[in-house]
Tab-separated table of C-alpha atoms in Angstrom:
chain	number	residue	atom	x	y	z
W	30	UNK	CA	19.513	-24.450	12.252
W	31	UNK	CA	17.016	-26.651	14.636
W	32	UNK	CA	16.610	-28.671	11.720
W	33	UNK	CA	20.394	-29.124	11.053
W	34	UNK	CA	20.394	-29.907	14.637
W	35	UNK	CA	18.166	-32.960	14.743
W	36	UNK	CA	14.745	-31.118	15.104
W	37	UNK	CA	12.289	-33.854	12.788
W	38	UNK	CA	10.657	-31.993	9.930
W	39	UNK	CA	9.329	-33.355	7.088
W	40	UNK	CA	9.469	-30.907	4.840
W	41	UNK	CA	11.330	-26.869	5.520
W	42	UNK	CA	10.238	-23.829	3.855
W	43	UNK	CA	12.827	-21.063	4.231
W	44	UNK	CA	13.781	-17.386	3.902
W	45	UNK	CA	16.906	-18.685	1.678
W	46	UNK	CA	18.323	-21.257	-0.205
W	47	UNK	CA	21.207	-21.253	1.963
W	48	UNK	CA	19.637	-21.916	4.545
W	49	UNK	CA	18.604	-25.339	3.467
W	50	UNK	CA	21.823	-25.719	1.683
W	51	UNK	CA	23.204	-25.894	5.499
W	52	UNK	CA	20.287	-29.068	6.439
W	53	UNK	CA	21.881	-30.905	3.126
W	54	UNK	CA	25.582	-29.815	4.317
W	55	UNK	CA	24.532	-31.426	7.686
W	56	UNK	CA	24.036	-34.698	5.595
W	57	UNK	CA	19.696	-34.373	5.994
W	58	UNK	CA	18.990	-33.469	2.903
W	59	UNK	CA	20.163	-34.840	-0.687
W	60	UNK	CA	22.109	-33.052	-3.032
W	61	UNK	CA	20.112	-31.403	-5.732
W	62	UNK	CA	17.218	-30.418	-3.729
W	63	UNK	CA	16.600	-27.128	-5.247
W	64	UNK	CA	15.579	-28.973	-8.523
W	65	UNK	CA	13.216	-31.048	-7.352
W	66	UNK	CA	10.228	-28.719	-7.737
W	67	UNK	CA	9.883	-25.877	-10.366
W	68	UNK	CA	10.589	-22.613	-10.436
W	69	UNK	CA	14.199	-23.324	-7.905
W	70	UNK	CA	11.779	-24.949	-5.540
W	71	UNK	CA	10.133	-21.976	-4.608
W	72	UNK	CA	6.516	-21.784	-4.999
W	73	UNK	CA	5.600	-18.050	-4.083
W	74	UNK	CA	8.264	-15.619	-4.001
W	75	UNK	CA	8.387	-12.209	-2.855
W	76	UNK	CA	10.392	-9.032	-3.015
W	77	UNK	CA	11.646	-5.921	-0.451
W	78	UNK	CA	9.274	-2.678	-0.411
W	79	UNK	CA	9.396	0.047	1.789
W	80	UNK	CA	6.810	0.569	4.491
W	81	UNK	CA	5.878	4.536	5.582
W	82	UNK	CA	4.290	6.544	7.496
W	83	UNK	CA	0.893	7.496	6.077
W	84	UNK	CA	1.575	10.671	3.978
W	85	UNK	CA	5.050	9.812	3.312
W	86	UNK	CA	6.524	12.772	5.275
W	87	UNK	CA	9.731	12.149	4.342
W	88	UNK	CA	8.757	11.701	0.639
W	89	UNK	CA	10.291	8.257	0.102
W	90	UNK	CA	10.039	6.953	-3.183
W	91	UNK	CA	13.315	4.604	-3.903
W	92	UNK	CA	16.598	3.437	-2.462
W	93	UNK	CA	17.982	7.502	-3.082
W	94	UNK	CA	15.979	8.743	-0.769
W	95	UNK	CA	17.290	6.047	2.446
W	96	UNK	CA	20.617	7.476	2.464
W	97	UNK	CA	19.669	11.162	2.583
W	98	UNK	CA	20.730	12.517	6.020
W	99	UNK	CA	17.864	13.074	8.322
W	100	UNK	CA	16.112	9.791	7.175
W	101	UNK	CA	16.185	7.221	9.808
W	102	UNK	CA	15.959	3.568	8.229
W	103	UNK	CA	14.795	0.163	10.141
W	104	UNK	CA	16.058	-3.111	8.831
W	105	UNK	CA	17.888	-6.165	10.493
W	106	UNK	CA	21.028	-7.117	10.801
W	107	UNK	CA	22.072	-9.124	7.651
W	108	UNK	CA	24.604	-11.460	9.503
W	109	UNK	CA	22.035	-12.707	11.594
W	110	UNK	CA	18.183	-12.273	10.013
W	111	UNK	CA	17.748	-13.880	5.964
W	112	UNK	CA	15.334	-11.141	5.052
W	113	UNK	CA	18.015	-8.512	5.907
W	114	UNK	CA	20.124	-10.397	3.167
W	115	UNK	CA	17.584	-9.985	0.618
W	116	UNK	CA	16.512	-6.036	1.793
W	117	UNK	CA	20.450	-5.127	1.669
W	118	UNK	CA	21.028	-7.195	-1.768
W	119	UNK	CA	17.763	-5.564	-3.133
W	120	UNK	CA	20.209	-1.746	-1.950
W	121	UNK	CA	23.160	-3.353	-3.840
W	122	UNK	CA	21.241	-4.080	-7.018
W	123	UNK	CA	19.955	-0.336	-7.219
W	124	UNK	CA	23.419	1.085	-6.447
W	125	UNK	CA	25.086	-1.660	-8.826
W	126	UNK	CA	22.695	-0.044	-11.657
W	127	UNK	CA	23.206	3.461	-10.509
W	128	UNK	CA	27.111	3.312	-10.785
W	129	UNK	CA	27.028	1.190	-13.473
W	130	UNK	CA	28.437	-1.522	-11.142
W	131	UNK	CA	31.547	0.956	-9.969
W	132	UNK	CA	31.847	-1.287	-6.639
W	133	UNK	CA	33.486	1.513	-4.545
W	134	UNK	CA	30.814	3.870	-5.247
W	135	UNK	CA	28.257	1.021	-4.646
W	136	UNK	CA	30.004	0.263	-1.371
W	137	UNK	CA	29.823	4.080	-0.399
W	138	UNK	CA	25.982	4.285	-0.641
W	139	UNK	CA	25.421	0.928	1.430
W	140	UNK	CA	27.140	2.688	3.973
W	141	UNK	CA	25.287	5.866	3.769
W	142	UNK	CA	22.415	3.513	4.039
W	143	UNK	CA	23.316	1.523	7.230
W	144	UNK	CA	24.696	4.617	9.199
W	145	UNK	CA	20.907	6.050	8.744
W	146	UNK	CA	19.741	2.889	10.444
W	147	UNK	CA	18.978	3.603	13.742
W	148	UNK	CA	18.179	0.281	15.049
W	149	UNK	CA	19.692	-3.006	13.924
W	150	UNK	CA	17.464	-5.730	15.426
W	151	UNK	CA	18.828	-9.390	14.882
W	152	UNK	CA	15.585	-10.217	12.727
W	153	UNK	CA	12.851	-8.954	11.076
W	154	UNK	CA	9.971	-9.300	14.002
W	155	UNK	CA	11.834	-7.313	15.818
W	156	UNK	CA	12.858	-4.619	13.625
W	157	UNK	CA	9.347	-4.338	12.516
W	158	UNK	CA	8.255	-3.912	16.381
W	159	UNK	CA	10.925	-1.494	16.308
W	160	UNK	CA	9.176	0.651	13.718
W	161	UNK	CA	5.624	0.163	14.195
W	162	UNK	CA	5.096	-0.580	18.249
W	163	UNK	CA	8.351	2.079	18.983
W	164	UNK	CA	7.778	4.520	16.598
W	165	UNK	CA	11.406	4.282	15.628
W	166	UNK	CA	12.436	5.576	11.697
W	167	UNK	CA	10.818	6.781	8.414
W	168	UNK	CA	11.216	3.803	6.825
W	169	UNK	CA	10.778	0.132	6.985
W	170	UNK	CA	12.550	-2.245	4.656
W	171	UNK	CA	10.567	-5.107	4.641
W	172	UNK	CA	9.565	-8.143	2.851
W	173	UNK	CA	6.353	-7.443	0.792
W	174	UNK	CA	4.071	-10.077	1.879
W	175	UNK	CA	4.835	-8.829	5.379
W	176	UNK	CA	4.764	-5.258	4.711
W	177	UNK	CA	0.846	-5.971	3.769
W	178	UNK	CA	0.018	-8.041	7.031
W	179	UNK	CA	1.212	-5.116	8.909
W	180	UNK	CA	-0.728	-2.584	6.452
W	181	UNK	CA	-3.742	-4.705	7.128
W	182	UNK	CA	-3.414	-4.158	10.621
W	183	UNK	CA	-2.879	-0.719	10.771
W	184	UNK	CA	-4.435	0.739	7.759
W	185	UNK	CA	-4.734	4.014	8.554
W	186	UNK	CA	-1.062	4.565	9.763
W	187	UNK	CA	0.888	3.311	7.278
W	188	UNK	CA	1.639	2.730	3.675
W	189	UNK	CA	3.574	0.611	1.071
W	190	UNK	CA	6.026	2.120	-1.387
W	191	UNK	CA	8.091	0.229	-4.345
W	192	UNK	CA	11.175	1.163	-4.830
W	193	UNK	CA	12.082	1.066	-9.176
W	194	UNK	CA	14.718	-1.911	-8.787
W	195	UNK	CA	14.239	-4.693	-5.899
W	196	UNK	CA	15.036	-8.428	-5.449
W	197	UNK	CA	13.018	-11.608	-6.232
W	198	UNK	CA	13.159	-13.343	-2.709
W	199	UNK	CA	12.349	-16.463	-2.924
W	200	UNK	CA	11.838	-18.697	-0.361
W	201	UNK	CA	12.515	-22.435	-0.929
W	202	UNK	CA	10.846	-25.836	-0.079
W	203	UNK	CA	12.124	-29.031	0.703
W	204	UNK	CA	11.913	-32.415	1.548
W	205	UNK	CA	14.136	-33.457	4.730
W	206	UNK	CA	15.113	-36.630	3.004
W	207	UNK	CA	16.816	-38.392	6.202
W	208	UNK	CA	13.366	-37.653	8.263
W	209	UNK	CA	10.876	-38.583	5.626
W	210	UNK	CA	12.987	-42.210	5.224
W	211	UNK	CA	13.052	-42.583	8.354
W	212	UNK	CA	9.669	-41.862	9.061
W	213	UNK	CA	8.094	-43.598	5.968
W	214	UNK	CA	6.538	-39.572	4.679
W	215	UNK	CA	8.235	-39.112	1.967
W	216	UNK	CA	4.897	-39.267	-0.397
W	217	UNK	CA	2.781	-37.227	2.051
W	218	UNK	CA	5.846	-34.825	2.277
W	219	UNK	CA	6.195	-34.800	-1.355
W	220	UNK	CA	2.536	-34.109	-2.087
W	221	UNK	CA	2.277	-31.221	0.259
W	222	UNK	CA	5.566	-29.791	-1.270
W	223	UNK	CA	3.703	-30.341	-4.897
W	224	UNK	CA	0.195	-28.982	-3.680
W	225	UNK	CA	1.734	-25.370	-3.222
W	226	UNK	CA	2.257	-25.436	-6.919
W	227	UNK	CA	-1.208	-25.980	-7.463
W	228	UNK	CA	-3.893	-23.190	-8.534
W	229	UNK	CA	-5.953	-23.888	-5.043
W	230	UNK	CA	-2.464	-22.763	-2.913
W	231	UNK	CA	-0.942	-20.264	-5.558
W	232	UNK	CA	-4.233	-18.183	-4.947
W	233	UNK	CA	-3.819	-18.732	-1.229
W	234	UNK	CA	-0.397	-17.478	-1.666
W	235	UNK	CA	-1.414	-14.586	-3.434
W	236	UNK	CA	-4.645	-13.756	-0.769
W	237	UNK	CA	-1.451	-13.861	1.700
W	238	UNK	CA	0.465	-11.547	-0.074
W	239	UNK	CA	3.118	-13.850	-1.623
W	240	UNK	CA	3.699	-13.512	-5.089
W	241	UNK	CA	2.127	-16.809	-7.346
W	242	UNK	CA	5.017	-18.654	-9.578
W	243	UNK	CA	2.556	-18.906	-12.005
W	244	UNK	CA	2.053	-16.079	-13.906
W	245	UNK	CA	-1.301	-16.716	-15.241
W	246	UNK	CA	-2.479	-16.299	-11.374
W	247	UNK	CA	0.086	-13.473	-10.406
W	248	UNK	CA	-1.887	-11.501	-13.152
W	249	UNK	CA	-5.253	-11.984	-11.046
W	250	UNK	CA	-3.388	-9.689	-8.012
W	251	UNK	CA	-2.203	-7.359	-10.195
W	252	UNK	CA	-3.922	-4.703	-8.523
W	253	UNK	CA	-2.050	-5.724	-5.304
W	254	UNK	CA	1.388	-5.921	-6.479
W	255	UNK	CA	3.522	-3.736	-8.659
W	256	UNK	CA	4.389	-5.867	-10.758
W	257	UNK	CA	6.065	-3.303	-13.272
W	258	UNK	CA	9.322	-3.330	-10.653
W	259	UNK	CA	12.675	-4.471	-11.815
W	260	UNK	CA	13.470	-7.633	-10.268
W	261	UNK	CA	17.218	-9.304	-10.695
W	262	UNK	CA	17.887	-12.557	-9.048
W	263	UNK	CA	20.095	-14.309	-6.847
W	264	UNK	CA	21.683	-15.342	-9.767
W	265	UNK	CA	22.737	-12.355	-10.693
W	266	UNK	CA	24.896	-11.500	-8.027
W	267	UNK	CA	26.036	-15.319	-8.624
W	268	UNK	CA	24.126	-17.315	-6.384
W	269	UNK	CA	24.108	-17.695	-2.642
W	270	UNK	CA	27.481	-19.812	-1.707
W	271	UNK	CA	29.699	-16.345	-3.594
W	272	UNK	CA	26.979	-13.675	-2.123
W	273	UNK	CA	27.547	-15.202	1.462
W	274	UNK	CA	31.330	-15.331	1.411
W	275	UNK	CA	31.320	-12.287	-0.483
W	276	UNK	CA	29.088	-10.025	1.656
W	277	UNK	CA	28.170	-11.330	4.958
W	278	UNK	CA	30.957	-13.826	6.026
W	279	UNK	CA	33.163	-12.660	8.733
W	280	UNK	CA	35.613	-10.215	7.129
W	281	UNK	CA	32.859	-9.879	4.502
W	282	UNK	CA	31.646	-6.273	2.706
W	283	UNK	CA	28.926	-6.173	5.387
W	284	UNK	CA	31.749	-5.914	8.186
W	285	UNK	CA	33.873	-3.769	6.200
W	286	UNK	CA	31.340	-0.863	5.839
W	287	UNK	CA	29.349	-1.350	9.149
W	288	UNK	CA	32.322	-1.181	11.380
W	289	UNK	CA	32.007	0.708	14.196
């Protein structure tokens, strides 16, 4: 949004693709963007795991066991936090495949799984405060990379479980095309956007908990991710302008089973 609104970057790297969509709707970025690097332009993607308590008291093992009663869930708002999008499309996708994509019963277990929330911060910072500096919930749906920084700083309190059927988040890149002209960057830009691809940053990614693009190097962490989940895609719920409108626009599915 700061971006949209005049703040000069060079290049973005964001939670969503719609969120840069809305820098090229505010006439910064050129049309086409999200084919200018491989892989959708994102270099590292990641995907939404739960973070517990050590021992698992409350046995948590996949989406199931959020919307049984007594389990007290953490995870943003979706209307106003990107990550929330992908940890409440990463519910959908389990429910979808549960129901065998009957959309009322789908409906019916996201809202079993947002009335367990007990705290609905407006991003993920603050929901993860919530959980780990409050002591609020069981559970923590989280984005993976960021599920390990906070394991790594609290190793002895908490641990990582993945669910059987997640999303691929993926966060994008971009050039801000109107800055970089404007500025004469557009190679430098370009060749940072380009180095992420590169073996050097794809194991940097992968030291940080992202997931490499390239596969050859995602094998090298295999012992840090589970990489035997089932992933669908953004694409498969039809790509971010329908999921938006669909789910989280005013009006949207989100409204319709979270009202109060």
């Amino acid at each position: 949004l700061e971006v949209a609104n005049g703040l000069e970057a060079d290049v973005v790297t964001l939670a969503l693709e719609y969120d840069i969509n809305s820098i090229e709707d505010a006439g910064l970025i050129k049309k086409g963007w999200v084919n200018n690097f491989k892989n959708d332009s994102a270099p590292y993607t990641s995907t939404i795991v739960f973070l517990v308590r050590k021992g698992n008291p409350k046995n948590i093992h996949d989406w199931d066991d959020l919307v049984k009663d007594g389990v007290g869930v953490i995870t943003p708002n979706p209307k106003t936090s990107g990550g929330a999008r992908w940890n409440y499309l990463g519910a959908w996708a389990y429910a979808n495949e549960k129901y065998n994509g009957d959309e009322t019963k789908v409906k019916e277990f996201i809202k079993k799984l947002y009335q367990n929330v007990l705290v609905l911060d407006s991003g993920a910072r603050g929901a993860t405060t919530s959980f780990i500096e409050n002591g609020q919930g069981d559970v923590l749906i989280a984005w993976e990379n960021e599920a390990y920084l906070s394991l790594q700083d609290y190793k002895d309190e908490y641990e990582i479980i993945s669910p059987s059927i997640s999303i691929l988040a993926q966060p994008s890149v971009a050039v801000v095309d109107d800055v970089v002209d404007d500025r004469g960057t557009r190679n430098v830009a370009t060749e940072y956007l380009k180095y992420l691809y590169s073996d050097d940053a794809q194991r940097i990614a992968g030291k940080n908990y992202y997931r490499p693009t390239n596969k050859k190097i995602l094998k090298e962490f295999s012992d840090k991710f589970d990489l035997s989940m089932k992933l669908v895609t953004i694409k498969d719920f039809g790509g971010w302008e329908k999921v938006q409108k669909k789910h989280f626009a005013d009006g949207g599915i989100f409204d319709e089973i979270y009202a109060k």
